[in-house]
Coordinates of C-alpha atoms in Angstrom, one line a residue:
X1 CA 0.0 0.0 0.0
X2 CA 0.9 3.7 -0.7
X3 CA 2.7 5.3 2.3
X4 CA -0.3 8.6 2.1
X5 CA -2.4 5.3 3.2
X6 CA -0.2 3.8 6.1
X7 CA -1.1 2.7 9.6
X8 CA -3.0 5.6 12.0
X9 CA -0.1 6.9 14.5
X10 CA -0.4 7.6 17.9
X11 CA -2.6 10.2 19.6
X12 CA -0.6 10.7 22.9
X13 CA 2.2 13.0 22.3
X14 CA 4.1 12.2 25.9
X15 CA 4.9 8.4 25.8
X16 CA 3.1 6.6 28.5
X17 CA 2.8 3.1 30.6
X18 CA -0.5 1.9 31.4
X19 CA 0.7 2.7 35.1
X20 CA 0.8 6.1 34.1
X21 CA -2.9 6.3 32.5
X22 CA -4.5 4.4 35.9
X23 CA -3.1 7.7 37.8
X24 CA -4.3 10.2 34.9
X25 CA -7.4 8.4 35.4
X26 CA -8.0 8.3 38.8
X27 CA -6.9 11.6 39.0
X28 CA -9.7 12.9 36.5
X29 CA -11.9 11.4 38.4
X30 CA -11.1 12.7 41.5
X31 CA -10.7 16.7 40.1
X32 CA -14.0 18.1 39.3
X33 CA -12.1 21.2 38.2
X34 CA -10.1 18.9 35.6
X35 CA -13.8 17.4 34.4
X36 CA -15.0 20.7 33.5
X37 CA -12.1 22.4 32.0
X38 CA -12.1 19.0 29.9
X39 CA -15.7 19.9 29.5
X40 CA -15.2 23.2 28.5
X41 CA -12.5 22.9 26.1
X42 CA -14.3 20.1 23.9
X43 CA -16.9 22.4 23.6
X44 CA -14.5 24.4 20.9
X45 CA -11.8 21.9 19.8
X46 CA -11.4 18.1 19.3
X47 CA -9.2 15.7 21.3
X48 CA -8.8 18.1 24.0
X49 CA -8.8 15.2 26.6
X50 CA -6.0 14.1 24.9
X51 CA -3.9 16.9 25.0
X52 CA -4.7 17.4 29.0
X53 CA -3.5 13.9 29.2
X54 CA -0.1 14.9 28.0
X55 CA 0.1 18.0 29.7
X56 CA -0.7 15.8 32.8
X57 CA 2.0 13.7 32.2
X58 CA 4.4 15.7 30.9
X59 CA 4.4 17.2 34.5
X60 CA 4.0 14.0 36.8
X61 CA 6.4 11.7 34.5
X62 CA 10.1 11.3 36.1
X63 CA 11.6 11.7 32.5
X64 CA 9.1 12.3 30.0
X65 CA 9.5 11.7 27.0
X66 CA 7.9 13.0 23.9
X67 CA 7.3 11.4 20.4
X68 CA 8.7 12.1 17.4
X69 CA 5.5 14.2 15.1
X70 CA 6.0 11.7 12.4
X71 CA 5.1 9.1 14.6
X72 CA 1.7 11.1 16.1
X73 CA -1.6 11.4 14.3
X74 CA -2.0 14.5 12.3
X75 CA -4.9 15.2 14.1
X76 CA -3.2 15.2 16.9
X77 CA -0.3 17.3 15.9
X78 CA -1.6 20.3 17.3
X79 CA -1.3 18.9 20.7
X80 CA 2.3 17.4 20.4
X81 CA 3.4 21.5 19.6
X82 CA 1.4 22.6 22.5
X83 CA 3.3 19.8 24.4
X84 CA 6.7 20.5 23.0
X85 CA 6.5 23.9 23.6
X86 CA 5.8 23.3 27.4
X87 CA 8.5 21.5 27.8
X88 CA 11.3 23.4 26.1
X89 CA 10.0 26.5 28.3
X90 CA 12.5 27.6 30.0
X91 CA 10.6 27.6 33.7
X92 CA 9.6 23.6 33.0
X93 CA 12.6 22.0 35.0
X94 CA 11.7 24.3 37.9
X95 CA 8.1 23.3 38.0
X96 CA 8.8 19.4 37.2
X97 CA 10.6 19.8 40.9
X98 CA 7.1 20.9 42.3
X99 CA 5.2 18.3 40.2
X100 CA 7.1 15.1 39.6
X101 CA 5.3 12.1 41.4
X102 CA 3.1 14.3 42.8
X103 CA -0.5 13.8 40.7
X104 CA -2.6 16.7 42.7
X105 CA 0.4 18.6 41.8
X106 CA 0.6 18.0 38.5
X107 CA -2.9 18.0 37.7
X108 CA -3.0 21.9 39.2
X109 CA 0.0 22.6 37.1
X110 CA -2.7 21.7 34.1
X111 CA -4.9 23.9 35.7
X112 CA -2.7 26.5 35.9
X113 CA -2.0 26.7 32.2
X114 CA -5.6 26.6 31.3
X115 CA -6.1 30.1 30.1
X116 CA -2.9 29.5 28.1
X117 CA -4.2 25.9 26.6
X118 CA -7.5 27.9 25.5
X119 CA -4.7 31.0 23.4
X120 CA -2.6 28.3 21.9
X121 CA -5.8 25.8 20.6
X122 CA -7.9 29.2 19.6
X123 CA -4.5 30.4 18.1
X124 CA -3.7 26.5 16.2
X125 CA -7.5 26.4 15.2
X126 CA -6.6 26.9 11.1
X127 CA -3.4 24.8 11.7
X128 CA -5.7 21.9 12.7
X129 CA -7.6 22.0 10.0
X130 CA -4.7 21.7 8.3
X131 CA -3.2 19.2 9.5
X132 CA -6.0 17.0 9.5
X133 CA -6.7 17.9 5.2
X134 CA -3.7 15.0 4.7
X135 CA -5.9 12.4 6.7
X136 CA -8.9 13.3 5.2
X137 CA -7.3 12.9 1.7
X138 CA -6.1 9.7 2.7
X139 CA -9.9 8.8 3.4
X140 CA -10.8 10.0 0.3
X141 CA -8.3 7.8 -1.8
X142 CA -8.9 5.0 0.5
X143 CA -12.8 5.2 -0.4
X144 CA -11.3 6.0 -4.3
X145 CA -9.2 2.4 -4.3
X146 CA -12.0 0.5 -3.0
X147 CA -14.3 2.2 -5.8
X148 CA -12.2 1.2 -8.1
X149 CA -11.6 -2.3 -7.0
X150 CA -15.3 -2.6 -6.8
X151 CA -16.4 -1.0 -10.1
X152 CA -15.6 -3.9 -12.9
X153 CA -17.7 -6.3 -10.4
X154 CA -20.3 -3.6 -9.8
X155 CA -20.7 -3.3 -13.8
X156 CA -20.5 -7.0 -14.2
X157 CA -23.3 -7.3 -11.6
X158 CA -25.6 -4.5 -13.9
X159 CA -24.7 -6.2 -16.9
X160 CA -26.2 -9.2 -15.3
X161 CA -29.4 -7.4 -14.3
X162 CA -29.8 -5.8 -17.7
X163 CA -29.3 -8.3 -20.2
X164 CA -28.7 -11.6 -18.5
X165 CA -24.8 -12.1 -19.8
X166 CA -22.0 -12.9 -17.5
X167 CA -21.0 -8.7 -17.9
X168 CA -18.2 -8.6 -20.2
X169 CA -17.4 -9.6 -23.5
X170 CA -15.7 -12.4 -25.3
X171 CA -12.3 -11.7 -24.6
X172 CA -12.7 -10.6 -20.9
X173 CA -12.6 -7.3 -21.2
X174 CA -14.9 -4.2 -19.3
X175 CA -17.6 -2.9 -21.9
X176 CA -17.7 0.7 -22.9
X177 CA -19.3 1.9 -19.5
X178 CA -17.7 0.2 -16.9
X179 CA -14.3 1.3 -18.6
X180 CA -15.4 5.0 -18.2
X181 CA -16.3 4.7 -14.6
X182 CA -12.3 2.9 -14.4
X183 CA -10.9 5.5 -15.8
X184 CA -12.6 7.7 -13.9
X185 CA -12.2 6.6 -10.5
X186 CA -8.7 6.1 -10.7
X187 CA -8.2 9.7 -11.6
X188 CA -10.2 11.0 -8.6
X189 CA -7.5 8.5 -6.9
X190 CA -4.8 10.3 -8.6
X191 CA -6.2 13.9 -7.4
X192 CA -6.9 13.0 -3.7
X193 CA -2.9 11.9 -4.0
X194 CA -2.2 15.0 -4.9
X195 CA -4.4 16.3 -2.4
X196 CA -2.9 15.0 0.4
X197 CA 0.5 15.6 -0.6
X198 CA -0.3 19.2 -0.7
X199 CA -2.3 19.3 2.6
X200 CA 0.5 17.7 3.9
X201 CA 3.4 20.5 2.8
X202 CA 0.8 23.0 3.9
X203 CA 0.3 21.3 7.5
X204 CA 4.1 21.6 8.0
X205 CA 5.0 25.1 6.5
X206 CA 1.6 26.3 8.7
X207 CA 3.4 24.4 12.1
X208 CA 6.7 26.1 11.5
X209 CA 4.9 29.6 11.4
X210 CA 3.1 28.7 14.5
X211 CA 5.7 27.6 16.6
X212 CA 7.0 30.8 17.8
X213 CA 3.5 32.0 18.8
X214 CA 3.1 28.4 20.7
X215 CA 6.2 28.8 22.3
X216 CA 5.5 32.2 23.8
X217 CA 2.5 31.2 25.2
X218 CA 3.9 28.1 27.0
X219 CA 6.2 30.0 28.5
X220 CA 4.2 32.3 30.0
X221 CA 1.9 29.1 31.2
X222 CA 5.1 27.2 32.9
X223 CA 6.0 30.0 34.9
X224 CA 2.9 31.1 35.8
X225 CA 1.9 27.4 37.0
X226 CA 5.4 27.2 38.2
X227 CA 5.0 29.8 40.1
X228 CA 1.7 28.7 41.7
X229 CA 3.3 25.4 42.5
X230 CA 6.1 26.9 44.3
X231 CA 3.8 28.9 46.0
X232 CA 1.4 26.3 47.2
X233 CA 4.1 23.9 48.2
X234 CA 6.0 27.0 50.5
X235 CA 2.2 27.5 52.3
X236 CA 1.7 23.8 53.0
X237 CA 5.2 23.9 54.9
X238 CA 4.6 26.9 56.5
X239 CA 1.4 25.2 57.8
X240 CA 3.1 22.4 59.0
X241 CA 0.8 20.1 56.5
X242 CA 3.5 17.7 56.2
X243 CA 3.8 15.4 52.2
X244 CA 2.9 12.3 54.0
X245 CA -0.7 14.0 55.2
X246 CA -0.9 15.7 51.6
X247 CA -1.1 12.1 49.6
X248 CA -3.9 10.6 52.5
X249 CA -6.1 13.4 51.3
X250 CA -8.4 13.5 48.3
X251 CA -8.1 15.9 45.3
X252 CA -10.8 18.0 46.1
X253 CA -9.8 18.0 49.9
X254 CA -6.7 19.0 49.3
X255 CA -7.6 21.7 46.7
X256 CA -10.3 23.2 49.1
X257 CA -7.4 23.0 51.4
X258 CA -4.8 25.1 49.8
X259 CA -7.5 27.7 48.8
X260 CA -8.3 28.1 52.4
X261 CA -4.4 28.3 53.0
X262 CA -4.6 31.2 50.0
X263 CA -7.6 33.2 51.3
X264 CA -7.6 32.8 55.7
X265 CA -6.8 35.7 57.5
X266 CA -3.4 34.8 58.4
X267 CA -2.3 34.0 54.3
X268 CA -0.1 36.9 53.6
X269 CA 1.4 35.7 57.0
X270 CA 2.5 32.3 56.3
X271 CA 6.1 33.1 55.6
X272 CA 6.5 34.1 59.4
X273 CA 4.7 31.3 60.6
X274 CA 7.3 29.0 58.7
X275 CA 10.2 31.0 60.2
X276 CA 8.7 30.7 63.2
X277 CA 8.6 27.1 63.1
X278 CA 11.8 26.4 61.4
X279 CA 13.3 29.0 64.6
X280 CA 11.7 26.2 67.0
X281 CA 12.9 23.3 65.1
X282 CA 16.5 24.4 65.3
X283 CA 16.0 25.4 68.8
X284 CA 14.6 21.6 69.5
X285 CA 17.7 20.2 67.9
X286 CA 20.2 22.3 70.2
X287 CA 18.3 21.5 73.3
X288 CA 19.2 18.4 75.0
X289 CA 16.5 17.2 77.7
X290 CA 17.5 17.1 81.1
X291 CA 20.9 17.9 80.1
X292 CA 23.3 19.3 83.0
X293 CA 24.3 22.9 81.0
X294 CA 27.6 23.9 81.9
X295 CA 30.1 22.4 84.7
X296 CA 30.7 25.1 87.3
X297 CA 31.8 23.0 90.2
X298 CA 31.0 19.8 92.4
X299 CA 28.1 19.8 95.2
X300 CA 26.8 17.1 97.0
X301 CA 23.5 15.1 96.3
X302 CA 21.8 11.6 94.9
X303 CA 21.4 12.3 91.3
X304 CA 23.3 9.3 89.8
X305 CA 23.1 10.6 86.4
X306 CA 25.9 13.1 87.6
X307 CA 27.6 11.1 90.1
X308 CA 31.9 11.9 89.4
X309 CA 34.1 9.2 88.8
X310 CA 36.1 8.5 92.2
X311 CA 32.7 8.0 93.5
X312 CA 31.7 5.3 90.9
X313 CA 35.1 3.7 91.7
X314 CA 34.1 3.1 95.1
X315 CA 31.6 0.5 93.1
X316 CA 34.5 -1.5 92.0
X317 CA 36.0 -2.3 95.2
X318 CA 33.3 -5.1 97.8
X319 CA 34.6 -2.9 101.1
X320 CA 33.5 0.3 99.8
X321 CA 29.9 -0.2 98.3
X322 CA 28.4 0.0 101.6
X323 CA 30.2 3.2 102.5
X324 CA 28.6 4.4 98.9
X325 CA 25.0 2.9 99.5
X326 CA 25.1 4.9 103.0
X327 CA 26.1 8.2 101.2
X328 CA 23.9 7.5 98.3
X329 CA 21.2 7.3 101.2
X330 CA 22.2 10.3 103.0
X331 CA 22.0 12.4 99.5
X332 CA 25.7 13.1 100.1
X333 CA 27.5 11.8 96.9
X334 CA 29.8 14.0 95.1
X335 CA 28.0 15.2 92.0
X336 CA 29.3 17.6 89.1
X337 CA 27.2 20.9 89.3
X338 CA 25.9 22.6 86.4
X339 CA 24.1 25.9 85.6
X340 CA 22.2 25.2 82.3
X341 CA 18.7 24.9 80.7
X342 CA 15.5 24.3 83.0
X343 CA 14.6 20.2 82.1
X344 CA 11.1 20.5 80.3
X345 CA 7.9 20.3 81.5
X346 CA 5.9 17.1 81.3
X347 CA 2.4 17.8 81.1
X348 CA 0.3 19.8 78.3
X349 CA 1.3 22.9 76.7
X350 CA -1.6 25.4 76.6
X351 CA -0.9 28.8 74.6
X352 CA -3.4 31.7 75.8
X353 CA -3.9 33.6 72.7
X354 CA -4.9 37.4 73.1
X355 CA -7.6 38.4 70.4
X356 CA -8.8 41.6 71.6
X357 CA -9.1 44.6 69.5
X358 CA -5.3 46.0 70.0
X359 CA -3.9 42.6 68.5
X360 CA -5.3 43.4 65.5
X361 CA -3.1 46.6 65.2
X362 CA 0.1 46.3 63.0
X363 CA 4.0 46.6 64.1
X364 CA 7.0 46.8 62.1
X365 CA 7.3 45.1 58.8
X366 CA 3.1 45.6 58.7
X367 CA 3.2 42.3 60.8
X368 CA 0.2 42.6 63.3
X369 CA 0.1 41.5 66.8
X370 CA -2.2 38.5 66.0
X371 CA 0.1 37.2 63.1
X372 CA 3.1 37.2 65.8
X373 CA 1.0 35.6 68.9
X374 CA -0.3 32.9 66.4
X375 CA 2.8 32.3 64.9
X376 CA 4.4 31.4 68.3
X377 CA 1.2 29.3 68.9
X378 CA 1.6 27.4 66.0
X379 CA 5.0 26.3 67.1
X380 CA 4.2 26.1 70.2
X381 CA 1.8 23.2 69.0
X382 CA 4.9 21.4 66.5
X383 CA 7.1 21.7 69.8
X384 CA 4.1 19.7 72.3
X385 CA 3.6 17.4 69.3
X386 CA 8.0 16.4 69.4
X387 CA 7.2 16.0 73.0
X388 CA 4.3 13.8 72.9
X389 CA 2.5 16.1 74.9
X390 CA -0.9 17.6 74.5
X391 CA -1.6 20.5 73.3
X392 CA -4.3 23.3 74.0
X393 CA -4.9 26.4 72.0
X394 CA -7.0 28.8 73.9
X395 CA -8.2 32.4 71.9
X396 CA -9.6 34.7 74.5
X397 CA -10.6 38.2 74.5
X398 CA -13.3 39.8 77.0
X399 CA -14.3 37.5 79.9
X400 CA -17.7 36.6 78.4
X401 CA -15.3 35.4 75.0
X402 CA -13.1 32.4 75.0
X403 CA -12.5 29.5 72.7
X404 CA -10.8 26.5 73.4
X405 CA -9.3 24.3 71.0
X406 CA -7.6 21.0 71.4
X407 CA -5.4 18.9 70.2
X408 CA -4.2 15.3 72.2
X409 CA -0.9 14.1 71.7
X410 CA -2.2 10.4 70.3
X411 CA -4.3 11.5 67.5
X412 CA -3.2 13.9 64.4
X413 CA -3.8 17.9 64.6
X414 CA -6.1 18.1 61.5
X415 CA -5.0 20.7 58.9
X416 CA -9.1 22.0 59.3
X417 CA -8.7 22.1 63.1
X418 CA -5.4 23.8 63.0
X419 CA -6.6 26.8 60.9
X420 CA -9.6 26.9 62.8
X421 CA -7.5 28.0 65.9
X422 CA -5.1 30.1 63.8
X423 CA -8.3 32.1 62.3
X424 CA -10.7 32.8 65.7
X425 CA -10.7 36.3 66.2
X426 CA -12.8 37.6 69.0
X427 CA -12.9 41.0 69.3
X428 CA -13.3 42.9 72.3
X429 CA -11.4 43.7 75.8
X430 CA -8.9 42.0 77.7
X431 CA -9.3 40.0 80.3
X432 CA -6.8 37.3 82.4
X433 CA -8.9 35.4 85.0
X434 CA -11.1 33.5 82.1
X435 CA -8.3 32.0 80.3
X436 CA -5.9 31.3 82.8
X437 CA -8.4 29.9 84.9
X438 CA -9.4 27.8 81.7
X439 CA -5.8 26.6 81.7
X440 CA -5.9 25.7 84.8
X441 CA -9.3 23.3 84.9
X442 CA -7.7 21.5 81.7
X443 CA -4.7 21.1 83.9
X444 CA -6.2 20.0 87.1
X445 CA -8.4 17.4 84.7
X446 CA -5.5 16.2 82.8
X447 CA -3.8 15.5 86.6
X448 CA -6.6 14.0 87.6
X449 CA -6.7 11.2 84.5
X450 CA -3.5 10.7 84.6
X451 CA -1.0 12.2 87.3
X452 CA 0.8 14.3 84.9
X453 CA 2.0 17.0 86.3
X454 CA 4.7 20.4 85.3
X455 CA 2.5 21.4 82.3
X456 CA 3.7 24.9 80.9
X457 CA 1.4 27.6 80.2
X458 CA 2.3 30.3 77.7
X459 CA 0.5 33.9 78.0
X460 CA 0.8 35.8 74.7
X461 CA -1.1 39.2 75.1
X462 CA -0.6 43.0 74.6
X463 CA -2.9 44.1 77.6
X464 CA -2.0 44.2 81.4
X465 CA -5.6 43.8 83.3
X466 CA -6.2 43.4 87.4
X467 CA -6.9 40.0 89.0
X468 CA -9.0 39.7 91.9
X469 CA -6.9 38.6 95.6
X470 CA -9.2 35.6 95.8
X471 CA -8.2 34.2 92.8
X472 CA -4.8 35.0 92.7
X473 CA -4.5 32.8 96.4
X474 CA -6.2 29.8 94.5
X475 CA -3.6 30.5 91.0
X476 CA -1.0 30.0 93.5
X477 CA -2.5 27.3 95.2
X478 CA -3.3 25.4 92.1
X479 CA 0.6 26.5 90.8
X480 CA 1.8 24.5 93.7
X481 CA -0.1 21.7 93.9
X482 CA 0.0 20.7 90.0
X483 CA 3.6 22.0 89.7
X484 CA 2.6 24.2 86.0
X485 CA 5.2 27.4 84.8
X486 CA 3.5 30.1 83.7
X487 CA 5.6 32.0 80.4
X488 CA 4.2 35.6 79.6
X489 CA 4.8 37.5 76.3
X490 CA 4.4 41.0 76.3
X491 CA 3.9 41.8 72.5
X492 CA 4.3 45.1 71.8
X493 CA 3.4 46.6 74.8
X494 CA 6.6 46.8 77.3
X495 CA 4.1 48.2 79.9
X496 CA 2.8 44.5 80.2
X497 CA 6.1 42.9 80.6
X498 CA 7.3 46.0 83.1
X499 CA 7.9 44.9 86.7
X500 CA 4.5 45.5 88.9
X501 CA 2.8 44.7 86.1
X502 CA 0.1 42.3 86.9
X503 CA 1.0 39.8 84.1
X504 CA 4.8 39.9 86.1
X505 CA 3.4 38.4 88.8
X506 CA 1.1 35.6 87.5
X507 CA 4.5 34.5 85.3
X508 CA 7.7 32.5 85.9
X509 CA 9.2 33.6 82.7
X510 CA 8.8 36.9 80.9
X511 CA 9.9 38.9 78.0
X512 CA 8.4 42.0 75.7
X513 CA 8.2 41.8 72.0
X514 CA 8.6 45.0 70.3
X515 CA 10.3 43.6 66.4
X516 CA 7.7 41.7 65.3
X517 CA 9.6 40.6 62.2
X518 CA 12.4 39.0 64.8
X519 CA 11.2 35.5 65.4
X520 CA 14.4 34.6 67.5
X521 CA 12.4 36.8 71.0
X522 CA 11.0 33.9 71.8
X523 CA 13.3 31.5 71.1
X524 CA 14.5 30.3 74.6
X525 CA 10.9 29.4 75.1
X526 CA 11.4 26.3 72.8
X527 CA 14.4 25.1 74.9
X528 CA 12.5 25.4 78.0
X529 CA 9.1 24.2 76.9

């Protein structure tokens, strides 16, 4: 057979495993956003799915590879310049880092490039229809040959019906007629050839015009969804939404997710609250617990852990281990002594969050008092979490206004949950009593359950408001009993954090924000808590 009749070619541009269709699959499924930009795009142009396909794989694939135009349908040839084009853009390698084994990922990359998809296949509308002219020539010469094949048995088969003969003459060959309609048909044969050869020259002379056009157009697409990827993927670390908890999601969870991330009321915050945790996680890794700090001397006591060597010796010899059982009693070993960190609490960590009106206002670099008192929250929350201890977020304002949120140490803290703290706002005055005596039921309840005790309270506010005398006998008293430190932050506000003031004397530990762009103010709180 002529070559203008070979075998259809391919109509996937990116070359493909059925592995990698069960995930472009599932993933369609999954994305009602994909569905209708699929929908909406058909609408105007043919084999759109396909060309999403590719665009899909072209970013999840490891190495993707694309296929030689000779070897694609003509059809489809529109699609492999789109699909060229994206790859060769400069900002593809950066977004392939975002997107690579990653099909939510990859499948918002397509969505990024939509408006770009809808240019390029308005823009490649004419170049379509040219490149499909070759295939439809073939169609008509492949209709041609068979007419021709056809046509001495079609006559033959008249003949019959008209005058009862076999249809031809003595010696075999066509009659008058039937030759015609021969000759005939194999010269429409002859003009489709021709046909499709030209359609063909056109197809390639009209793709080497459009190239340029495509190319510009993908490159705009890759960095913009480049861009979007980056950006997405900096705002799920900042949120502490870890890749492990990203894949156990759905599409459409995880989309509804990242446009919360996009749109809260702490978005344009997120790259403090990732500073703000990466400050705590180096401040985990230099903190050792119960470490002994700096040697400054020896002292007497019955810590073993610090116990110096002569005394240990002691061990070795059968004559000697009463004498150090008896000291070891009496509390009057010879131990190294230290000055160093204080060891770490052991109960739950409970950050009082300060929503009143004032947090609201803003501080250097724009950054408002919120964004900075839920920032330290937040890692507040990753540092309980290392620590397998619970965690309690409480946002207060007046007395009458006070949420609580929690979040135990043996089940996960919920992306949902954790922007849910992050985003209560109440509005209103200031006052101490409601939270702190909040903090100290959950406290008292979490001793009771389990006889934990040394749970660390952290008091983030801007305000300095009075306390009654009775309650501040039964703070103390319930200090005492369930062994909890009390950490204040002054943010913003040195007044609060002056001595006399009344947040002094409810806290062990207390410091005054005034750069709300410095993250590192707070950071001896994660070596302590």
């Amino acid at each position: 057979m002529d070559d203008d009749a070979a075998p259809a070619g391919h109509t996937g541009a990116v070359v493909a495993d059925r592995f990698d269709r069960v995930v472009w699959h599932d993933t369609y499924g999954q994305s009602s956003a994909l569905r209708e930009l699929a929908g909406e795009l058909g609408e105007r142009h043919a084999y759109t799915a396909d060309l999403l396909t590719d665009a899909f794989l072209a970013a999840y694939k490891a190495a993707p590879r694309l296929r030689e135009a000779a070897e694609m349908e003509r059809s489809r040839l529109v699609n492999h310049r789109v699909v060229a084009a994206l790859l060769d853009s400069p900002g593809f390698a950066e977004l392939h880092r975002e997107t690579v084994g990653d099909p939510y990922a990859a499948a918002m990359a397509v969505l990024a490039q939509a408006g770009a998809l809808r240019r390029m296949l308005d823009d490649a509308r004419p170049d379509r229809d040219r490149d499909e002219r070759p295939d439809r020539a073939r169609q008509d010469i492949g209709g041609t040959v068979t007419a021709v094949a056809g046509a001495p048995r079609q006559t033959d088969d008249e003949a019959d019906e008209t005058d009862g003969s076999d249809g031809g003459d003595e010696d075999g060959s066509v009659p008058g007629p039937a030759a015609d309609a021969v000759r005939q048909t194999v010269a429409d044969a002859a003009d489709a050839g021709d046909t499709a050869r030209r359609a063909a020259t056109d197809a390639g002379q009209a793709l080497a015009a459009a190239v340029p056009g495509v190319r510009a157009a993908a490159r705009g697409a890759v960095a913009r969804s480049a861009a979007g990827a980056r950006k997405e993927a900096a705002l799920m670390r900042a949120w502490g939404v870890g890749a492990g908890e990203q894949e156990r999601m759905s599409f459409d969870e995880r989309a509804r997710l990242a446009e919360r991330l996009r749109t809260g009321r702490l978005a344009e915050w997120a790259e403090l609250i990732g500073r703000f945790r990466q400050m705590a996680d180096g401040e985990r890794a230099r903190k050792v617990e119960n470490a002994t700090g700096e040697l400054i001397g020896v002292t007497l006591g019955d810590d073993l852990s610090r116990v110096v060597p002569s005394e240990l010796a002691s061990l070795g010899l059968p004559e000697l281990r009463a004498v150090f059982a008896a000291r070891y009693a009496a509390g009057e070993l010879m131990l190294y002594d230290s000055r160093g960190e204080q060891a770490t609490g052991r109960g739950a960590v409970i950050a009082c969050v300060d929503t009143s009106h004032s947090m609201y206002e803003a501080g250097p670099g724009g950054i408002t008092r919120e964004a900075w008192a839920k920032a330290c929250a937040l890692a507040l929350l990753d540092q309980a979490r290392h620590g397998g201890r619970d965690f309690v977020g409480i946002v207060f304002s007046a007395a009458d206004k006070l949420r609580v949120f929690r979040f135990p140490a043996g089940r996960p803290a919920g992306p949902d949950r954790v922007l849910d703290f992050a985003e209560t706002f109440l509005g209103g005055g200031t006052s101490y009593q409601r939270p702190l005596t909040a903090a100290c039921e959950l406290l008292e309840e979490e001793f009771d359950d389990s006889a934990r005790r040394r749970g660390d309270i952290v008091m983030l506010t801007d305000d300095d408001c009075g306390v009654t005398e009775e309650w501040m006998r039964g703070w103390n008293e319930a200090k005492r009993r369930l062994g909890f430190r009390v950490f204040g932050v002054g943010i913003g506000a040195p007044r609060v954090a002056a001595a006399g003031s009344v947040l002094e004397a409810l806290c062990d530990n207390l410091r005054s924000v005034e750069d709300f762009t410095d993250v590192h103010a707070a950071a001896d709180l994660f070596r302590v808590i």
